[in-house]
mmCIF file of C-alpha atoms and ligand atoms in Angstrom:
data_model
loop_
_atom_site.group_PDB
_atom_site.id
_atom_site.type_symbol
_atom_site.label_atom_id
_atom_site.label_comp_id
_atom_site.label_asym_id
_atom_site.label_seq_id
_atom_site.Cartn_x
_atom_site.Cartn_y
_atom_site.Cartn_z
ATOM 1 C CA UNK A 1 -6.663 16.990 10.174
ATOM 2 C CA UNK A 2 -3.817 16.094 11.993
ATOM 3 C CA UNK A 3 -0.954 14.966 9.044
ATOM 4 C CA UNK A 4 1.034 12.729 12.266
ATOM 5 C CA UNK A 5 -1.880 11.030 13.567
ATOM 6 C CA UNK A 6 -0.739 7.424 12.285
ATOM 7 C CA UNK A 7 2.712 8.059 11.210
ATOM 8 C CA UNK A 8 4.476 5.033 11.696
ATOM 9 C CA UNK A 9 1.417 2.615 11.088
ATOM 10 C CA UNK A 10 0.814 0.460 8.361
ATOM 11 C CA UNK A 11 -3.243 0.091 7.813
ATOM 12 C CA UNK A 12 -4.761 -2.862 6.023
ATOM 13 C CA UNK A 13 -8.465 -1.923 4.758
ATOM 14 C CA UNK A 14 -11.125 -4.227 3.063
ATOM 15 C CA UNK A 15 -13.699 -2.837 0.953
ATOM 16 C CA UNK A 16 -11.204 0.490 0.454
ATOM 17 C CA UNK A 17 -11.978 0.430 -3.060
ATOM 18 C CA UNK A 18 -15.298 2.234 -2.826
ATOM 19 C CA UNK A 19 -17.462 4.072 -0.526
ATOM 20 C CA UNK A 20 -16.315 4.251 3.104
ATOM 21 C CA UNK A 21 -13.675 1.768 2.576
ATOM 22 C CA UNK A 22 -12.490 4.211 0.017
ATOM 23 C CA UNK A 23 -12.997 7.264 2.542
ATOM 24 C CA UNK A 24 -10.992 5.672 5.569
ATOM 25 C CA UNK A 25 -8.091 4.876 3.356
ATOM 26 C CA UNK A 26 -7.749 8.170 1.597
ATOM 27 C CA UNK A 27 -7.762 9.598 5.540
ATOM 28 C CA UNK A 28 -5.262 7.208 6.754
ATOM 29 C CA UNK A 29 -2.956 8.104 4.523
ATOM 30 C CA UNK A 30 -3.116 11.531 4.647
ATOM 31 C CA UNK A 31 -2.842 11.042 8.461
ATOM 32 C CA UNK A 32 0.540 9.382 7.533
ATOM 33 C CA UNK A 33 -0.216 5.668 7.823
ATOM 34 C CA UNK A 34 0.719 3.011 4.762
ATOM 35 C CA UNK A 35 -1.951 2.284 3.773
ATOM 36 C CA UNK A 36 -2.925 -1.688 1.955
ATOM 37 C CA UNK A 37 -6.249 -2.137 0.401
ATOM 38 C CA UNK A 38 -8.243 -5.215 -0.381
ATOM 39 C CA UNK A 39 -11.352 -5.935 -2.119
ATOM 40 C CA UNK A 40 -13.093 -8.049 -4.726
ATOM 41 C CA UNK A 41 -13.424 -6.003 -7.454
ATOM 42 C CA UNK A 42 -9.278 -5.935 -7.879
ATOM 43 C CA UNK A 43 -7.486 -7.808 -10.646
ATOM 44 C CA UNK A 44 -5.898 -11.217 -9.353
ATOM 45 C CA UNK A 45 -2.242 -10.684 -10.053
ATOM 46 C CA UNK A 46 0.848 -11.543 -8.374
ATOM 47 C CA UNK A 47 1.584 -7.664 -8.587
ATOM 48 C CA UNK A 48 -0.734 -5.388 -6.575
ATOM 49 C CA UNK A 49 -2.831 -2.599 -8.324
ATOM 50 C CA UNK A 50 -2.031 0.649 -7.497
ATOM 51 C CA UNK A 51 -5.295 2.290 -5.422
ATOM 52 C CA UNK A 52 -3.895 5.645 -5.270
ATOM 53 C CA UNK A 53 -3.322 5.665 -1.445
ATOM 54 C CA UNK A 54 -1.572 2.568 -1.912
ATOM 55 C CA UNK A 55 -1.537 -1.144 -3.078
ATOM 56 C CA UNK A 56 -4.258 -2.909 -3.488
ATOM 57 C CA UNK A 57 -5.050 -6.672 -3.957
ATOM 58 C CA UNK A 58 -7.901 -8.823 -4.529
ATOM 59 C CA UNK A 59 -9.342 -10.531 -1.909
ATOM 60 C CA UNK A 60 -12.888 -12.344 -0.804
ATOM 61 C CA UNK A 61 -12.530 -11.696 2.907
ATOM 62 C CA UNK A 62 -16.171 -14.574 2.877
ATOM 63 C CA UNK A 63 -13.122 -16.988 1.792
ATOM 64 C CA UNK A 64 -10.828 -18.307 3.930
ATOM 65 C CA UNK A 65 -8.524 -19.491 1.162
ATOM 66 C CA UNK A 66 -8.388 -15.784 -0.437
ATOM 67 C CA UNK A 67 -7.736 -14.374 3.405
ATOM 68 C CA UNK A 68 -4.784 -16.644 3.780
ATOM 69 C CA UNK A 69 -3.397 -16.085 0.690
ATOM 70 C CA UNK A 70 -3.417 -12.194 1.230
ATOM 71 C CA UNK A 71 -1.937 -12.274 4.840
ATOM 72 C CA UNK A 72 1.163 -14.397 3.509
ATOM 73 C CA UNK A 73 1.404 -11.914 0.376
ATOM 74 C CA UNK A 74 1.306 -9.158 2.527
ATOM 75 C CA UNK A 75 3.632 -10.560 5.589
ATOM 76 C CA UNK A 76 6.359 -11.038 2.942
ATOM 77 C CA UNK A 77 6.596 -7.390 2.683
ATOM 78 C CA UNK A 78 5.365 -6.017 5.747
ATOM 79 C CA UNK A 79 7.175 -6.630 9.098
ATOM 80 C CA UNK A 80 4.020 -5.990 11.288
ATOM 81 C CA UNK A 81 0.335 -4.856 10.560
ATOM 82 C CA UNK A 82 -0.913 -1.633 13.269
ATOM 83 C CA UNK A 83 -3.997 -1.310 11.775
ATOM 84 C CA UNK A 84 -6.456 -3.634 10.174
ATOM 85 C CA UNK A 85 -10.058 -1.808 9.072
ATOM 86 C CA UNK A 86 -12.620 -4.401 7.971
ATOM 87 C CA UNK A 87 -15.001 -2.584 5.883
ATOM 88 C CA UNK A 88 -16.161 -5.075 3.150
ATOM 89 C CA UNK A 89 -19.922 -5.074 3.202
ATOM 90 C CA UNK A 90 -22.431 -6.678 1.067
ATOM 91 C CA UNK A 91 -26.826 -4.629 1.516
ATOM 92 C CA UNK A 92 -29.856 -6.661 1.255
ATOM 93 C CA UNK A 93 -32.670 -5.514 -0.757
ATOM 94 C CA UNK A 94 -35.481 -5.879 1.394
ATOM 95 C CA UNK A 95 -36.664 -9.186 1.078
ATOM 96 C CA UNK A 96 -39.786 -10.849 2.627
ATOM 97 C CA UNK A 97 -38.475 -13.450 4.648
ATOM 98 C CA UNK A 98 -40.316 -16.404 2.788
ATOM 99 C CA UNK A 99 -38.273 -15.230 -0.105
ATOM 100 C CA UNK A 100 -35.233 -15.039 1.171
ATOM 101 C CA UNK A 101 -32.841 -17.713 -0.419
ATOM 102 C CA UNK A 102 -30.458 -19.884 1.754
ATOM 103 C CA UNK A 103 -27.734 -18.385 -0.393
ATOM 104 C CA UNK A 104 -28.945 -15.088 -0.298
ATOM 105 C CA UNK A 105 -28.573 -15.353 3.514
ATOM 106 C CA UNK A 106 -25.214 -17.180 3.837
ATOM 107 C CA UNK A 107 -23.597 -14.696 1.074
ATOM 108 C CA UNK A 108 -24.790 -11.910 3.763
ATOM 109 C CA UNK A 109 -23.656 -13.729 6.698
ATOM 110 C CA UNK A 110 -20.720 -14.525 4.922
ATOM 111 C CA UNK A 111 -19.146 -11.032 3.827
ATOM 112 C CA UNK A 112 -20.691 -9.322 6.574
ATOM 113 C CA UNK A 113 -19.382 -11.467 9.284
ATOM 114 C CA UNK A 114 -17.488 -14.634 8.507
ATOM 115 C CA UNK A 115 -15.345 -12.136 7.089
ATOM 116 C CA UNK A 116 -14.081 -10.316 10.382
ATOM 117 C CA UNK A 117 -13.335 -13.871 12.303
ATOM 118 C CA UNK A 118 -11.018 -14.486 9.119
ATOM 119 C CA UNK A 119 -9.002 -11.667 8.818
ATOM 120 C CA UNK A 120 -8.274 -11.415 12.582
ATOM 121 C CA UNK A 121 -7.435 -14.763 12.437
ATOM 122 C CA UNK A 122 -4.906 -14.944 9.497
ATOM 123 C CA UNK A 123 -4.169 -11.599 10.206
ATOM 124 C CA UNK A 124 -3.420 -11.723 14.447
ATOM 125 C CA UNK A 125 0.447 -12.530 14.072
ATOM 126 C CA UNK A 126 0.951 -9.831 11.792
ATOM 127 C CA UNK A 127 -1.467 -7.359 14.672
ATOM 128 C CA UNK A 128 0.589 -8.952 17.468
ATOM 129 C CA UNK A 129 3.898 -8.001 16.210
ATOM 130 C CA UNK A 130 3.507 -4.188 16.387
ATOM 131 C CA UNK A 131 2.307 -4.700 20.160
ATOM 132 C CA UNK A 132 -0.346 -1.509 19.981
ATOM 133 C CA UNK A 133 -2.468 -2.525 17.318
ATOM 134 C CA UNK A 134 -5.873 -1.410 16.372
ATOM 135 C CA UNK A 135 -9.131 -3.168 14.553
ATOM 136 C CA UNK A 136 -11.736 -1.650 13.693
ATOM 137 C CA UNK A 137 -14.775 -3.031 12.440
ATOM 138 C CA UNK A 138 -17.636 -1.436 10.156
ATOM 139 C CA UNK A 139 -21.208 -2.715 11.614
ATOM 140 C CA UNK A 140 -24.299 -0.720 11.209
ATOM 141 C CA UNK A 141 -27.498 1.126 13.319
ATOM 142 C CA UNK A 142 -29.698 -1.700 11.866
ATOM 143 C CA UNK A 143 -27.271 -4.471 14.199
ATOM 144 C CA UNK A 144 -29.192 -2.711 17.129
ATOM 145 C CA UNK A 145 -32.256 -1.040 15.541
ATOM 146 C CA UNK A 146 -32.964 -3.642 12.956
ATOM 147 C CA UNK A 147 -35.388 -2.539 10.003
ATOM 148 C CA UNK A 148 -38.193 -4.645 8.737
ATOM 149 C CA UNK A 149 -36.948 -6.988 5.695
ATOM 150 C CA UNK A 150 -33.765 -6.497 6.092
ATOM 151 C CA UNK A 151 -33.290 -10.194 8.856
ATOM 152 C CA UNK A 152 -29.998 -11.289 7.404
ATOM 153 C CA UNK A 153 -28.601 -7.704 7.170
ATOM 154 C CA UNK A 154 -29.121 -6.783 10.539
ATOM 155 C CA UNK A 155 -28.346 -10.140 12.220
ATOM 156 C CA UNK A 156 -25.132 -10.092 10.098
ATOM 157 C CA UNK A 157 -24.510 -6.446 11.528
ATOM 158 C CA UNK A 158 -25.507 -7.512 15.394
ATOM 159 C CA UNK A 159 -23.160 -10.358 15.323
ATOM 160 C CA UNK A 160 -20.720 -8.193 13.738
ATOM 161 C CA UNK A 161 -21.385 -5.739 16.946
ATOM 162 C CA UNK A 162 -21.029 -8.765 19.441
ATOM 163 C CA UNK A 163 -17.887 -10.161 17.755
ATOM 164 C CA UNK A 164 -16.093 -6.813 17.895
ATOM 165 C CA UNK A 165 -16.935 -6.525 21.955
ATOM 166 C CA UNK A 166 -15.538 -10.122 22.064
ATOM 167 C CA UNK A 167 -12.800 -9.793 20.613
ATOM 168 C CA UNK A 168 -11.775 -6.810 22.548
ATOM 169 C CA UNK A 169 -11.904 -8.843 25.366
ATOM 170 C CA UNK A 170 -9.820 -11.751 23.861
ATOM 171 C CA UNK A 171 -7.077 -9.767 22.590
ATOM 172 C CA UNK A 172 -7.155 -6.985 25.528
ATOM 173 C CA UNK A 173 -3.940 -9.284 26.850
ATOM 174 C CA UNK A 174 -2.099 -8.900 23.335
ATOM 175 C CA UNK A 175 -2.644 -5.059 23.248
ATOM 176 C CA UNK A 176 -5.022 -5.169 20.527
ATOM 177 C CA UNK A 177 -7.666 -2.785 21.021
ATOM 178 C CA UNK A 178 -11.293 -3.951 18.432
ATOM 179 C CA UNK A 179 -13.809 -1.269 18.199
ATOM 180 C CA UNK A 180 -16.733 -0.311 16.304
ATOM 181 C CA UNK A 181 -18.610 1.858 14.355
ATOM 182 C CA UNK A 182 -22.511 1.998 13.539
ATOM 183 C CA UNK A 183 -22.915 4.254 10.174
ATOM 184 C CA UNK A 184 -26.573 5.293 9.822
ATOM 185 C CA UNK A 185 -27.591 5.435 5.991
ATOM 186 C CA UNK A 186 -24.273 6.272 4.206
ATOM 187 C CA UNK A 187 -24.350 8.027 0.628
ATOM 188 C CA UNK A 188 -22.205 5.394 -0.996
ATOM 189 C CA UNK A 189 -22.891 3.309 -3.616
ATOM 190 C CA UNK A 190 -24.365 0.621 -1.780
ATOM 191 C CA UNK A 191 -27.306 2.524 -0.651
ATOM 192 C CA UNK A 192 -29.093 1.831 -3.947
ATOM 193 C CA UNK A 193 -28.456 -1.930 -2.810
ATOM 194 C CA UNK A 194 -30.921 -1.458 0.177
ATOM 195 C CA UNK A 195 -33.400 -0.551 -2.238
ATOM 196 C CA UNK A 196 -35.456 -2.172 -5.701
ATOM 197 C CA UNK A 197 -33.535 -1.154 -8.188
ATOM 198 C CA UNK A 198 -33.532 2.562 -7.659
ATOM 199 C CA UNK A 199 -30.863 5.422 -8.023
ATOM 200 C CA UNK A 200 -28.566 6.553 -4.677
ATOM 201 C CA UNK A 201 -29.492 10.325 -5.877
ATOM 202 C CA UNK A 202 -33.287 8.604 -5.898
ATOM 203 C CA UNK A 203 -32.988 7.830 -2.440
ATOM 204 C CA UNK A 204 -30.921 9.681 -0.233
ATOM 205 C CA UNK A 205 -33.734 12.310 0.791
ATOM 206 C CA UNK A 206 -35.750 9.550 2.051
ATOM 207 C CA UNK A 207 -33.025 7.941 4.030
ATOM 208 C CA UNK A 208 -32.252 12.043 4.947
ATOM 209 C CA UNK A 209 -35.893 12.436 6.291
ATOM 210 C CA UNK A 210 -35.097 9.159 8.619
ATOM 211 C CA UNK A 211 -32.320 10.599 10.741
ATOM 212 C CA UNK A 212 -32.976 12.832 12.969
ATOM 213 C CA UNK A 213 -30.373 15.958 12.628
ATOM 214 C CA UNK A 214 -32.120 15.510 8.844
ATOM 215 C CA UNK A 215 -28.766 14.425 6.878
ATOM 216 C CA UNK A 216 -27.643 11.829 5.514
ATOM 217 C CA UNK A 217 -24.157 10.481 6.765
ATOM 218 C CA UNK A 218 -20.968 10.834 3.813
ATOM 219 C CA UNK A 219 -18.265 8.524 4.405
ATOM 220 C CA UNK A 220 -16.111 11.028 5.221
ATOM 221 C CA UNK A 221 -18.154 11.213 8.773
ATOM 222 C CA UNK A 222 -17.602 7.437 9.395
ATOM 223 C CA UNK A 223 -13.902 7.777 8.188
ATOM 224 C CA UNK A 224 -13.289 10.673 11.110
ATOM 225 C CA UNK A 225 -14.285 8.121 13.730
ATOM 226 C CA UNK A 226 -12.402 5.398 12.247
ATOM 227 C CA UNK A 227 -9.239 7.769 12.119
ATOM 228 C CA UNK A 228 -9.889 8.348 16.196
ATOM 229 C CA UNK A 229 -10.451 4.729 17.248
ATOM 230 C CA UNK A 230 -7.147 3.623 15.291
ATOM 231 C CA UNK A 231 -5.206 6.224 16.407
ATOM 232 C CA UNK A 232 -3.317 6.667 19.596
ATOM 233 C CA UNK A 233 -5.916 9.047 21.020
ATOM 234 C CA UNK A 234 -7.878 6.104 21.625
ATOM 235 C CA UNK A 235 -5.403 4.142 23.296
ATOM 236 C CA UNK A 236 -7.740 2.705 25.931
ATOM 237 C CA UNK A 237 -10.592 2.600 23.965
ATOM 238 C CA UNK A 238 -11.513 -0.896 23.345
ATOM 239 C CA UNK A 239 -14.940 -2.559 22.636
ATOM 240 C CA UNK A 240 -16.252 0.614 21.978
ATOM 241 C CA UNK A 241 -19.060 1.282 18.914
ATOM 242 C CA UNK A 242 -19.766 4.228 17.605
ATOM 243 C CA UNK A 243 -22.748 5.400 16.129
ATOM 244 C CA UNK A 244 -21.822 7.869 13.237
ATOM 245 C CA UNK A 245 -25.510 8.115 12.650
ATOM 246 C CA UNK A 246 -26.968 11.762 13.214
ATOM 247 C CA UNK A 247 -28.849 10.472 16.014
ATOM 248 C CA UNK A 248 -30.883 7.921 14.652
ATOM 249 C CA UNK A 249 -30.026 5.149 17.052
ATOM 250 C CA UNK A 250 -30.601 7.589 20.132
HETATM 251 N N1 LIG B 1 -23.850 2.753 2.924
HETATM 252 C C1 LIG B 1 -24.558 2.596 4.018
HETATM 253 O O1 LIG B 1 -25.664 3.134 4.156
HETATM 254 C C2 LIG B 1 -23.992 1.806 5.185
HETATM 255 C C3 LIG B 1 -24.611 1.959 6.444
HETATM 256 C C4 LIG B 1 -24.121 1.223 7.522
HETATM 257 C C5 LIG B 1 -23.061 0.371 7.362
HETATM 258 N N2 LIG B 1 -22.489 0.228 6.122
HETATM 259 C C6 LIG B 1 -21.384 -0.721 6.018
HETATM 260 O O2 LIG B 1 -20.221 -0.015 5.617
HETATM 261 C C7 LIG B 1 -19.349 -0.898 4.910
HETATM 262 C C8 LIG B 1 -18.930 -0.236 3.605
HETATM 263 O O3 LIG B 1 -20.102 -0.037 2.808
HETATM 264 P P1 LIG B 1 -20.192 1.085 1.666
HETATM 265 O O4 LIG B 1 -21.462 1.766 1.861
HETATM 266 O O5 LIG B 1 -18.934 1.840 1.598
HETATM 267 O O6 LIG B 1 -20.383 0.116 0.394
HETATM 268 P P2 LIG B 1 -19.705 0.096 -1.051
HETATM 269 O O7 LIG B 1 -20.558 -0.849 -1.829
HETATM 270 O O8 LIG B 1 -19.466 1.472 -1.551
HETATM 271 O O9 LIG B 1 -18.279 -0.576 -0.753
HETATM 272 C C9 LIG B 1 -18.176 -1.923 -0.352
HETATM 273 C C10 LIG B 1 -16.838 -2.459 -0.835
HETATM 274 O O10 LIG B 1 -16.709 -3.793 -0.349
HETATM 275 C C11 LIG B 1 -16.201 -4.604 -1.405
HETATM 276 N N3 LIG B 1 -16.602 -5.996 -1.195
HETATM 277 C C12 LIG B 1 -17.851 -6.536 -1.258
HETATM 278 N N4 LIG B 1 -17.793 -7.849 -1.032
HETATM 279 C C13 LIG B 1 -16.482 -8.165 -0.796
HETATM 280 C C14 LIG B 1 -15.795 -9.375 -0.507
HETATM 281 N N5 LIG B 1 -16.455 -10.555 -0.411
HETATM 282 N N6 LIG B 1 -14.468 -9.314 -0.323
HETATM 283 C C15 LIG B 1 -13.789 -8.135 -0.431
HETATM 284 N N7 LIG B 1 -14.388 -6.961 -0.734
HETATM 285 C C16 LIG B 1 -15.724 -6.984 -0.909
HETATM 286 C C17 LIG B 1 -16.815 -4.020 -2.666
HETATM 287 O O11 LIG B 1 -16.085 -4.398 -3.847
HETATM 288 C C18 LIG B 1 -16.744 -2.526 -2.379
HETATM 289 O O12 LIG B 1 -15.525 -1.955 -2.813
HETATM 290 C C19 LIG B 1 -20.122 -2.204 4.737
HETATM 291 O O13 LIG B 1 -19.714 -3.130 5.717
HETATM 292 C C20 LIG B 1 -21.562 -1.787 4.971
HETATM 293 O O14 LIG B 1 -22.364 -2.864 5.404
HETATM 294 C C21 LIG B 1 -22.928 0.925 5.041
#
């Protein structure tokens, strides 16, 4: 690890309260950025929690309201924003598609991807201020090798994928490089959430058995690519996804 890798840079990451949300902020800051968390499952108060690496708020990142509300909060405080991680994910069980609710699929849709146009957008004066920022966006392998009843998942992850290449182009001009990374099956809590109920201990030699250099991916793997694409070492990296998936895209 490399303590000065983001010294200087102040990090704003969604979902950092668990899994590889959690993961990329504990790496941030020991890479020396200040690091911000937001996610759902904070208390709504006019005082952030404290998340260990740093303060943490509640947000809903589907909810434009909640996004706006956090980039004012945090732009009272904060003079400019270097880094902005968008991590917040929501799995889908596999569902048959004739089950699949209309609110089952716009929830998915919702955190998954309605999610990233919001937070660059509330969030872009903040980015622009700094003049080298970074975004980095969490996608998935299934956005380009989709899995069978998993449709709102992986669209949610492909447009994820395509808004991330977009937007690199868009906001080349303001020196705001967007990148991406794919994780293959991740042993966080959510991987019981791809399942039927069952246990992530259940399940990860299953997932194990479907990548090909035979592990399954911690979030401390995703978190090391994260750490590289927001850090100066990537400085003309842009549009770029990664798969952090142990070959299982190849
Ligand atoms: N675990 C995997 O196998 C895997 C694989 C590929 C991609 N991913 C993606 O990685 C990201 C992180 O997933 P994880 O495995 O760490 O999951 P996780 O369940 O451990 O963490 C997800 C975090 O997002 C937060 N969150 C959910 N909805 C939110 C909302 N509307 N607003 C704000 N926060 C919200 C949760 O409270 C939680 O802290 C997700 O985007 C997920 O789709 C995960």
């Amino acid at each position: 690890m490399t303590p000065s890798l983001l010294a200087g840079k102040t990090a704003l990451v969604t979902g950092g309260v668990s899994g590889i949300g959690q993961a990329i902020g504990s790496l941030f800051a020991a890479s020396g950025a200040k690091v911000i968390i937001a996610d759902l499952s904070l208390p709504e108060r006019e005082a952030p929690a404290d998340c260990g690496v740093g303060p943490g708020w509640r947000c809903d990142v589907s909810d434009e309201a909640s996004v706006a509300v956090l980039a004012e909060r945090i732009a009272r405080v904060e003079k400019k924003l270097d880094l902005l991680v968008n991590c917040a994910g929501v799995p889908q069980s596999a569902t048959p598609i004739d089950t699949m609710t209309v609110d089952g699929w716009d929830r998915i849709m919702n955190v998954n991807v309605r999610s990233l146009f919001l937070t660059t957008k509330h969030f872009l004066p903040l980015l622009k201020t700094g003049g080298n920022a970074a975004i980095v966006n969490i996608c998935s392998v299934v956005g380009v090798r989709p899995k069978a009843g998993l449709a709102a998942y992986s669209a949610s992850k492909a447009a994820a994928i395509a808004t991330t290449q977009s937007l690199a182009l868009e906001l080349a001009k303001d020196g705001i490089r967007v990148n991406g990374i794919n994780p293959g099956a991740t042993e966080t809590p959510m991987l019981s959430g791809f399942t039927h109920g069952q246990q992530v201990h259940e399940v990860v030699g299953s997932f194990a058995n479907q990548i090909p250099m035979g592990e399954i991916i911690r979030p401390n793997d995703v978190a090391g690519a994260a750490l590289y694409l927001a850090s100066d070492l990537a400085r003309l990296v842009t549009g770029a996804v990664i798969n952090v998936d142990g070959g299982r895209c190849v």
